[in-house]
Amino acid sequence: MRKYAVIYRSVLMENLQYAANIAVGFFGYFVFIFIYIRLWDYIYSSPGELIAGYTKEQMIWYVMMTEMLWFGSNAAGASRQVTTDIRGGNIAYLMNKPYHYALYTLARYTGEWSIRLPMYAFLAVVIGVTMVGPLPAFPPVMLPVMILCVVCGITIHAMFKLCIGMISFWIEDANPFQWLYDKMILIIGTLFPMEIFPEKLQVLFKFTPVYTVCYGPAKLIVDFSPGKCGEILAAQAVYLVGCCALLLWIYGKGVKKLYVNGG
């Protein structure tokens, strides 16, 4: 694991040099959140109204948190690099390095979001406190648990994206599958909490990555409860183990295919 820690630190230091470039994306995040603040201001017709169990402040903070994860993680960059390496043939060089390519990519990606995410989190808090107000009943003592849930969610998301990207071992273009996965995450768990949807669909959504990637972390931040926390962390633990095994399995099969076909 030491070699991956070294990779992580090197990418972390590299991204620290370009923190100003990351800040350029703040404008897009602000515009997106501003539009949704005005939208929910219009939808909530009276103070104290609840929609799907959320107050107006909770609903806006939920969207800000999920969009913070979306903008701050940038998992598309990692999956795009995997696809480029495989389709361009660079994978034949990288897979002979003294590290596991899949874990190397995951370590690099972790180093990248370790800079991006805190910056977007700070921006989200500033926008939220300024334009919406403090999050009601937020328990600061549970912040470490919330951060753990966020980190697990981002890691699960990255591993799913890498798994889809490695489909390029067998097909010419995995982008349609990336698009379908991204839109599922965006519509179901990012723009709207799961409670907005019918109860039968909510049961189904709990078995999808949405529950652990975006809904779970945002739900704990805006409406923390010990029972929900245990449920979400348990689901994330299962997904982490399953996604890691799936990622290593797909990569192993892909490498074997390259060897059979002569690299």
mmCIF file of C-alpha atoms in Angstrom:
data_model
loop_
_atom_site.group_PDB
_atom_site.id
_atom_site.type_symbol
_atom_site.label_atom_id
_atom_site.label_comp_id
_atom_site.label_asym_id
_atom_site.label_seq_id
_atom_site.Cartn_x
_atom_site.Cartn_y
_atom_site.Cartn_z
ATOM 1 C CA MET A 1 0.000 0.000 0.000
ATOM 2 C CA ARG A 2 3.008 2.295 0.449
ATOM 3 C CA LYS A 3 3.426 2.743 -3.291
ATOM 4 C CA TYR A 4 -0.183 3.919 -3.654
ATOM 5 C CA ALA A 5 0.288 6.318 -0.763
ATOM 6 C CA VAL A 6 3.275 7.787 -2.612
ATOM 7 C CA ILE A 7 1.165 8.123 -5.766
ATOM 8 C CA TYR A 8 -1.573 9.808 -3.756
ATOM 9 C CA ARG A 9 0.830 12.316 -2.189
ATOM 10 C CA SER A 10 2.477 13.157 -5.498
ATOM 11 C CA VAL A 11 -0.870 13.871 -7.176
ATOM 12 C CA LEU A 12 -2.006 15.823 -4.123
ATOM 13 C CA MET A 13 1.055 18.083 -4.269
ATOM 14 C CA GLU A 14 0.675 18.446 -8.020
ATOM 15 C CA ASN A 15 -2.937 19.598 -7.708
ATOM 16 C CA LEU A 16 -2.046 22.041 -4.936
ATOM 17 C CA GLN A 17 -0.026 23.936 -7.525
ATOM 18 C CA TYR A 18 -3.106 24.352 -9.709
ATOM 19 C CA ALA A 19 -5.742 25.126 -7.082
ATOM 20 C CA ALA A 20 -6.534 28.392 -8.880
ATOM 21 C CA ASN A 21 -7.573 26.431 -11.980
ATOM 22 C CA ILE A 22 -10.047 24.453 -9.892
ATOM 23 C CA ALA A 23 -11.565 27.685 -8.619
ATOM 24 C CA VAL A 24 -12.562 28.571 -12.192
ATOM 25 C CA GLY A 25 -15.361 26.008 -11.924
ATOM 26 C CA PHE A 26 -16.869 27.858 -8.959
ATOM 27 C CA PHE A 27 -18.854 30.124 -11.292
ATOM 28 C CA GLY A 28 -20.690 27.190 -12.889
ATOM 29 C CA TYR A 29 -21.480 25.750 -9.462
ATOM 30 C CA PHE A 30 -22.769 29.110 -8.211
ATOM 31 C CA VAL A 31 -25.025 29.619 -11.241
ATOM 32 C CA PHE A 32 -26.470 26.126 -10.884
ATOM 33 C CA ILE A 33 -27.188 26.556 -7.168
ATOM 34 C CA PHE A 34 -28.608 30.055 -7.656
ATOM 35 C CA ILE A 35 -31.128 28.702 -10.165
ATOM 36 C CA TYR A 36 -32.206 25.933 -7.801
ATOM 37 C CA ILE A 37 -32.546 28.322 -4.880
ATOM 38 C CA ARG A 38 -34.937 30.431 -6.924
ATOM 39 C CA LEU A 39 -36.783 27.296 -8.111
ATOM 40 C CA TRP A 40 -37.402 25.958 -4.612
ATOM 41 C CA ASP A 41 -38.309 29.450 -3.381
ATOM 42 C CA TYR A 42 -41.102 29.386 -5.929
ATOM 43 C CA ILE A 43 -42.202 25.796 -5.230
ATOM 44 C CA TYR A 44 -42.411 26.271 -1.457
ATOM 45 C CA SER A 45 -45.387 28.616 -1.311
ATOM 46 C CA SER A 46 -45.462 29.163 2.474
ATOM 47 C CA PRO A 47 -42.908 29.162 5.320
ATOM 48 C CA GLY A 48 -42.719 25.881 7.224
ATOM 49 C CA GLU A 49 -44.148 23.857 4.322
ATOM 50 C CA LEU A 50 -42.839 20.317 3.917
ATOM 51 C CA ILE A 51 -42.320 18.525 0.607
ATOM 52 C CA ALA A 52 -41.471 14.830 0.921
ATOM 53 C CA GLY A 53 -40.538 15.511 4.541
ATOM 54 C CA TYR A 54 -38.047 18.293 3.684
ATOM 55 C CA THR A 55 -38.288 21.948 4.610
ATOM 56 C CA LYS A 56 -37.271 24.499 1.994
ATOM 57 C CA GLU A 57 -33.912 25.014 3.716
ATOM 58 C CA GLN A 58 -33.241 21.272 3.854
ATOM 59 C CA MET A 59 -34.201 20.789 0.212
ATOM 60 C CA ILE A 60 -31.863 23.557 -0.965
ATOM 61 C CA TRP A 61 -29.025 22.330 1.241
ATOM 62 C CA TYR A 62 -29.584 18.810 -0.097
ATOM 63 C CA VAL A 63 -29.101 20.004 -3.683
ATOM 64 C CA MET A 64 -26.053 22.048 -2.677
ATOM 65 C CA MET A 65 -24.464 19.004 -1.031
ATOM 66 C CA THR A 66 -25.122 16.623 -3.913
ATOM 67 C CA GLU A 67 -23.870 19.161 -6.445
ATOM 68 C CA MET A 68 -20.825 19.705 -4.245
ATOM 69 C CA LEU A 69 -20.111 15.988 -4.593
ATOM 70 C CA TRP A 70 -20.738 16.123 -8.352
ATOM 71 C CA PHE A 71 -18.531 19.155 -9.029
ATOM 72 C CA GLY A 72 -15.932 18.356 -6.374
ATOM 73 C CA SER A 73 -15.300 14.725 -7.252
ATOM 74 C CA ASN A 74 -14.970 14.948 -11.056
ATOM 75 C CA ALA A 75 -14.976 11.168 -11.438
ATOM 76 C CA ALA A 76 -15.495 11.605 -15.174
ATOM 77 C CA GLY A 77 -11.839 12.589 -15.487
ATOM 78 C CA ALA A 78 -10.642 9.272 -14.034
ATOM 79 C CA SER A 79 -12.940 7.162 -16.179
ATOM 80 C CA ARG A 80 -12.010 9.184 -19.270
ATOM 81 C CA GLN A 81 -8.324 8.509 -18.618
ATOM 82 C CA VAL A 82 -8.960 4.759 -18.326
ATOM 83 C CA THR A 83 -10.887 4.723 -21.594
ATOM 84 C CA THR A 84 -8.145 6.709 -23.339
ATOM 85 C CA ASP A 85 -5.408 4.398 -22.030
ATOM 86 C CA ILE A 86 -7.237 1.291 -23.222
ATOM 87 C CA ARG A 87 -8.330 2.576 -26.616
ATOM 88 C CA GLY A 88 -4.973 4.245 -27.299
ATOM 89 C CA GLY A 89 -2.956 1.184 -26.334
ATOM 90 C CA ASN A 90 -1.141 2.887 -23.461
ATOM 91 C CA ILE A 91 -2.555 0.233 -21.136
ATOM 92 C CA ALA A 92 -0.055 -2.288 -22.554
ATOM 93 C CA TYR A 93 2.739 -0.139 -21.115
ATOM 94 C CA LEU A 94 1.060 0.789 -17.834
ATOM 95 C CA MET A 95 -0.045 -2.707 -16.843
ATOM 96 C CA ASN A 96 3.600 -3.849 -16.733
ATOM 97 C CA LYS A 97 4.494 -1.254 -14.119
ATOM 98 C CA PRO A 98 5.193 -2.417 -10.517
ATOM 99 C CA TYR A 99 1.699 -1.482 -9.382
ATOM 100 C CA HIS A 100 -1.861 -2.529 -10.090
ATOM 101 C CA TYR A 101 -3.238 -0.234 -12.786
ATOM 102 C CA ALA A 102 -6.756 -0.070 -11.323
ATOM 103 C CA LEU A 103 -5.495 0.800 -7.833
ATOM 104 C CA TYR A 104 -3.003 3.260 -9.329
ATOM 105 C CA THR A 105 -5.826 5.074 -11.119
ATOM 106 C CA LEU A 106 -7.948 5.095 -7.965
ATOM 107 C CA ALA A 107 -5.037 6.510 -5.922
ATOM 108 C CA ARG A 108 -4.474 9.269 -8.494
ATOM 109 C CA TYR A 109 -8.161 10.119 -8.514
ATOM 110 C CA THR A 110 -8.244 10.284 -4.694
ATOM 111 C CA GLY A 111 -5.347 12.731 -4.749
ATOM 112 C CA GLU A 112 -7.274 14.929 -7.185
ATOM 113 C CA TRP A 113 -10.550 15.137 -5.286
ATOM 114 C CA SER A 114 -8.717 15.641 -1.988
ATOM 115 C CA ILE A 115 -8.061 19.180 -3.236
ATOM 116 C CA ARG A 116 -11.209 19.817 -5.231
ATOM 117 C CA LEU A 117 -13.804 18.622 -2.734
ATOM 118 C CA PRO A 118 -12.791 20.777 0.285
ATOM 119 C CA MET A 119 -12.770 23.835 -1.963
ATOM 120 C CA TYR A 120 -16.282 23.148 -3.237
ATOM 121 C CA ALA A 121 -17.437 22.253 0.277
ATOM 122 C CA PHE A 122 -16.260 25.633 1.543
ATOM 123 C CA LEU A 123 -18.021 27.378 -1.350
ATOM 124 C CA ALA A 124 -21.231 25.452 -0.672
ATOM 125 C CA VAL A 125 -21.207 26.446 3.001
ATOM 126 C CA VAL A 126 -20.611 30.112 2.144
ATOM 127 C CA ILE A 127 -23.440 30.144 -0.426
ATOM 128 C CA GLY A 128 -25.776 28.233 1.862
ATOM 129 C CA VAL A 129 -25.241 30.378 4.956
ATOM 130 C CA THR A 130 -25.404 33.598 2.922
ATOM 131 C CA MET A 131 -28.380 32.885 0.671
ATOM 132 C CA VAL A 132 -30.391 30.270 2.573
ATOM 133 C CA GLY A 133 -29.322 30.417 6.197
ATOM 134 C CA PRO A 134 -27.693 27.872 8.509
ATOM 135 C CA LEU A 135 -28.821 24.282 8.163
ATOM 136 C CA PRO A 136 -31.502 23.616 10.806
ATOM 137 C CA ALA A 137 -30.613 21.147 13.582
ATOM 138 C CA PHE A 138 -27.178 20.376 12.156
ATOM 139 C CA PRO A 139 -25.170 18.264 14.673
ATOM 140 C CA PRO A 140 -21.497 19.398 14.459
ATOM 141 C CA VAL A 141 -20.388 16.499 16.675
ATOM 142 C CA MET A 142 -21.383 14.052 13.906
ATOM 143 C CA LEU A 143 -19.318 15.828 11.245
ATOM 144 C CA PRO A 144 -16.561 13.127 11.200
ATOM 145 C CA VAL A 145 -19.194 10.473 10.440
ATOM 146 C CA MET A 146 -20.633 12.630 7.661
ATOM 147 C CA ILE A 147 -17.167 13.118 6.161
ATOM 148 C CA LEU A 148 -16.604 9.343 6.275
ATOM 149 C CA CYS A 149 -19.898 8.808 4.458
ATOM 150 C CA VAL A 150 -18.937 11.389 1.811
ATOM 151 C CA VAL A 151 -15.531 9.772 1.237
ATOM 152 C CA CYS A 152 -17.112 6.318 0.910
ATOM 153 C CA GLY A 153 -19.705 7.650 -1.526
ATOM 154 C CA ILE A 154 -17.092 9.304 -3.747
ATOM 155 C CA THR A 155 -14.940 6.162 -3.743
ATOM 156 C CA ILE A 156 -17.890 3.942 -4.692
ATOM 157 C CA HIS A 157 -18.793 6.351 -7.483
ATOM 158 C CA ALA A 158 -15.212 6.318 -8.794
ATOM 159 C CA MET A 159 -15.027 2.524 -8.799
ATOM 160 C CA PHE A 160 -18.300 2.266 -10.711
ATOM 161 C CA LYS A 161 -17.010 4.774 -13.257
ATOM 162 C CA LEU A 162 -13.741 2.860 -13.620
ATOM 163 C CA CYS A 163 -15.604 -0.426 -14.059
ATOM 164 C CA ILE A 164 -17.656 1.093 -16.857
ATOM 165 C CA GLY A 165 -14.547 2.624 -18.424
ATOM 166 C CA MET A 166 -12.832 -0.775 -18.475
ATOM 167 C CA ILE A 167 -15.603 -2.150 -20.658
ATOM 168 C CA SER A 168 -13.461 -0.573 -23.388
ATOM 169 C CA PHE A 169 -11.386 -3.754 -23.252
ATOM 170 C CA TRP A 170 -14.255 -5.390 -25.186
ATOM 171 C CA ILE A 171 -16.170 -2.625 -26.949
ATOM 172 C CA GLU A 172 -15.080 0.393 -28.977
ATOM 173 C CA ASP A 173 -16.834 3.066 -26.932
ATOM 174 C CA ALA A 174 -18.073 2.833 -23.319
ATOM 175 C CA ASN A 175 -19.353 6.423 -23.254
ATOM 176 C CA PRO A 176 -23.040 5.470 -23.753
ATOM 177 C CA PHE A 177 -22.873 3.367 -20.579
ATOM 178 C CA GLN A 178 -21.166 6.233 -18.744
ATOM 179 C CA TRP A 179 -23.931 8.560 -19.916
ATOM 180 C CA LEU A 180 -26.686 6.248 -18.661
ATOM 181 C CA TYR A 181 -25.012 5.813 -15.278
ATOM 182 C CA ASP A 182 -24.387 9.561 -14.878
ATOM 183 C CA LYS A 183 -27.977 10.459 -15.736
ATOM 184 C CA MET A 184 -29.310 7.906 -13.247
ATOM 185 C CA ILE A 185 -27.165 9.426 -10.490
ATOM 186 C CA LEU A 186 -28.026 12.985 -11.560
ATOM 187 C CA ILE A 187 -31.803 12.668 -11.822
ATOM 188 C CA ILE A 188 -32.627 10.222 -9.033
ATOM 189 C CA GLY A 189 -30.288 11.206 -6.236
ATOM 190 C CA THR A 190 -28.647 14.521 -7.099
ATOM 191 C CA LEU A 191 -31.325 16.948 -8.233
ATOM 192 C CA PHE A 192 -34.048 15.382 -6.093
ATOM 193 C CA PRO A 193 -33.948 13.283 -2.910
ATOM 194 C CA MET A 194 -35.339 9.769 -3.159
ATOM 195 C CA GLU A 195 -38.384 10.686 -1.035
ATOM 196 C CA ILE A 196 -39.726 12.719 -3.972
ATOM 197 C CA PHE A 197 -40.405 9.503 -5.900
ATOM 198 C CA PRO A 198 -43.202 6.943 -5.232
ATOM 199 C CA GLU A 199 -42.583 4.541 -2.342
ATOM 200 C CA LYS A 200 -42.274 1.474 -4.579
ATOM 201 C CA LEU A 201 -39.516 3.171 -6.550
ATOM 202 C CA GLN A 202 -37.768 4.231 -3.340
ATOM 203 C CA VAL A 203 -37.447 0.580 -2.332
ATOM 204 C CA LEU A 204 -35.913 -0.179 -5.733
ATOM 205 C CA PHE A 205 -33.556 2.798 -5.585
ATOM 206 C CA LYS A 206 -32.097 1.570 -2.283
ATOM 207 C CA PHE A 207 -30.492 -1.287 -4.214
ATOM 208 C CA THR A 208 -28.846 1.048 -6.738
ATOM 209 C CA PRO A 209 -25.592 3.041 -6.421
ATOM 210 C CA VAL A 210 -27.706 6.196 -5.963
ATOM 211 C CA TYR A 211 -28.389 5.295 -2.341
ATOM 212 C CA THR A 212 -24.710 5.144 -1.374
ATOM 213 C CA VAL A 213 -23.131 7.606 -3.812
ATOM 214 C CA CYS A 214 -25.122 10.822 -3.430
ATOM 215 C CA TYR A 215 -28.398 10.385 -1.541
ATOM 216 C CA GLY A 216 -26.864 8.825 1.570
ATOM 217 C CA PRO A 217 -24.133 11.430 2.230
ATOM 218 C CA ALA A 218 -26.461 14.377 1.511
ATOM 219 C CA LYS A 219 -29.264 12.890 3.611
ATOM 220 C CA LEU A 220 -27.018 12.559 6.656
ATOM 221 C CA ILE A 221 -25.854 16.158 6.293
ATOM 222 C CA VAL A 222 -29.308 17.745 6.005
ATOM 223 C CA ASP A 223 -31.310 15.371 8.221
ATOM 224 C CA PHE A 224 -29.052 13.246 10.423
ATOM 225 C CA SER A 225 -30.423 10.298 12.374
ATOM 226 C CA PRO A 226 -28.472 7.444 14.019
ATOM 227 C CA GLY A 227 -30.648 4.769 12.421
ATOM 228 C CA LYS A 228 -30.292 6.168 8.917
ATOM 229 C CA CYS A 229 -26.553 6.663 9.492
ATOM 230 C CA GLY A 230 -26.028 3.000 10.379
ATOM 231 C CA GLU A 231 -28.114 1.873 7.411
ATOM 232 C CA ILE A 232 -26.239 4.024 4.920
ATOM 233 C CA LEU A 233 -22.763 3.149 6.237
ATOM 234 C CA ALA A 234 -23.617 -0.570 6.168
ATOM 235 C CA ALA A 235 -24.791 -0.260 2.563
ATOM 236 C CA GLN A 236 -21.615 1.630 1.656
ATOM 237 C CA ALA A 237 -19.442 -1.068 3.236
ATOM 238 C CA VAL A 238 -21.150 -3.714 1.102
ATOM 239 C CA TYR A 239 -20.783 -1.608 -2.031
ATOM 240 C CA LEU A 240 -17.113 -0.864 -1.333
ATOM 241 C CA VAL A 241 -16.257 -4.543 -1.059
ATOM 242 C CA GLY A 242 -18.410 -5.484 -4.042
ATOM 243 C CA CYS A 243 -17.156 -2.661 -6.271
ATOM 244 C CA CYS A 244 -13.519 -3.370 -5.430
ATOM 245 C CA ALA A 245 -13.949 -7.051 -6.269
ATOM 246 C CA LEU A 246 -15.797 -6.179 -9.493
ATOM 247 C CA LEU A 247 -13.132 -3.650 -10.525
ATOM 248 C CA LEU A 248 -10.285 -6.102 -9.995
ATOM 249 C CA TRP A 249 -12.198 -8.867 -11.764
ATOM 250 C CA ILE A 250 -12.978 -6.758 -14.853
ATOM 251 C CA TYR A 251 -9.399 -5.522 -15.042
ATOM 252 C CA GLY A 252 -8.051 -9.077 -14.708
ATOM 253 C CA LYS A 253 -10.324 -10.299 -17.492
ATOM 254 C CA GLY A 254 -9.341 -7.356 -19.693
ATOM 255 C CA VAL A 255 -5.619 -7.914 -19.204
ATOM 256 C CA LYS A 256 -6.045 -11.616 -19.951
ATOM 257 C CA LYS A 257 -7.825 -10.689 -23.179
ATOM 258 C CA LEU A 258 -4.888 -8.472 -24.176
ATOM 259 C CA TYR A 259 -2.396 -11.268 -23.514
ATOM 260 C CA VAL A 260 -4.458 -13.764 -25.526
ATOM 261 C CA ASN A 261 -4.636 -11.330 -28.437
ATOM 262 C CA GLY A 262 -0.931 -10.584 -28.291
ATOM 263 C CA GLY A 263 -1.095 -7.260 -26.361
#
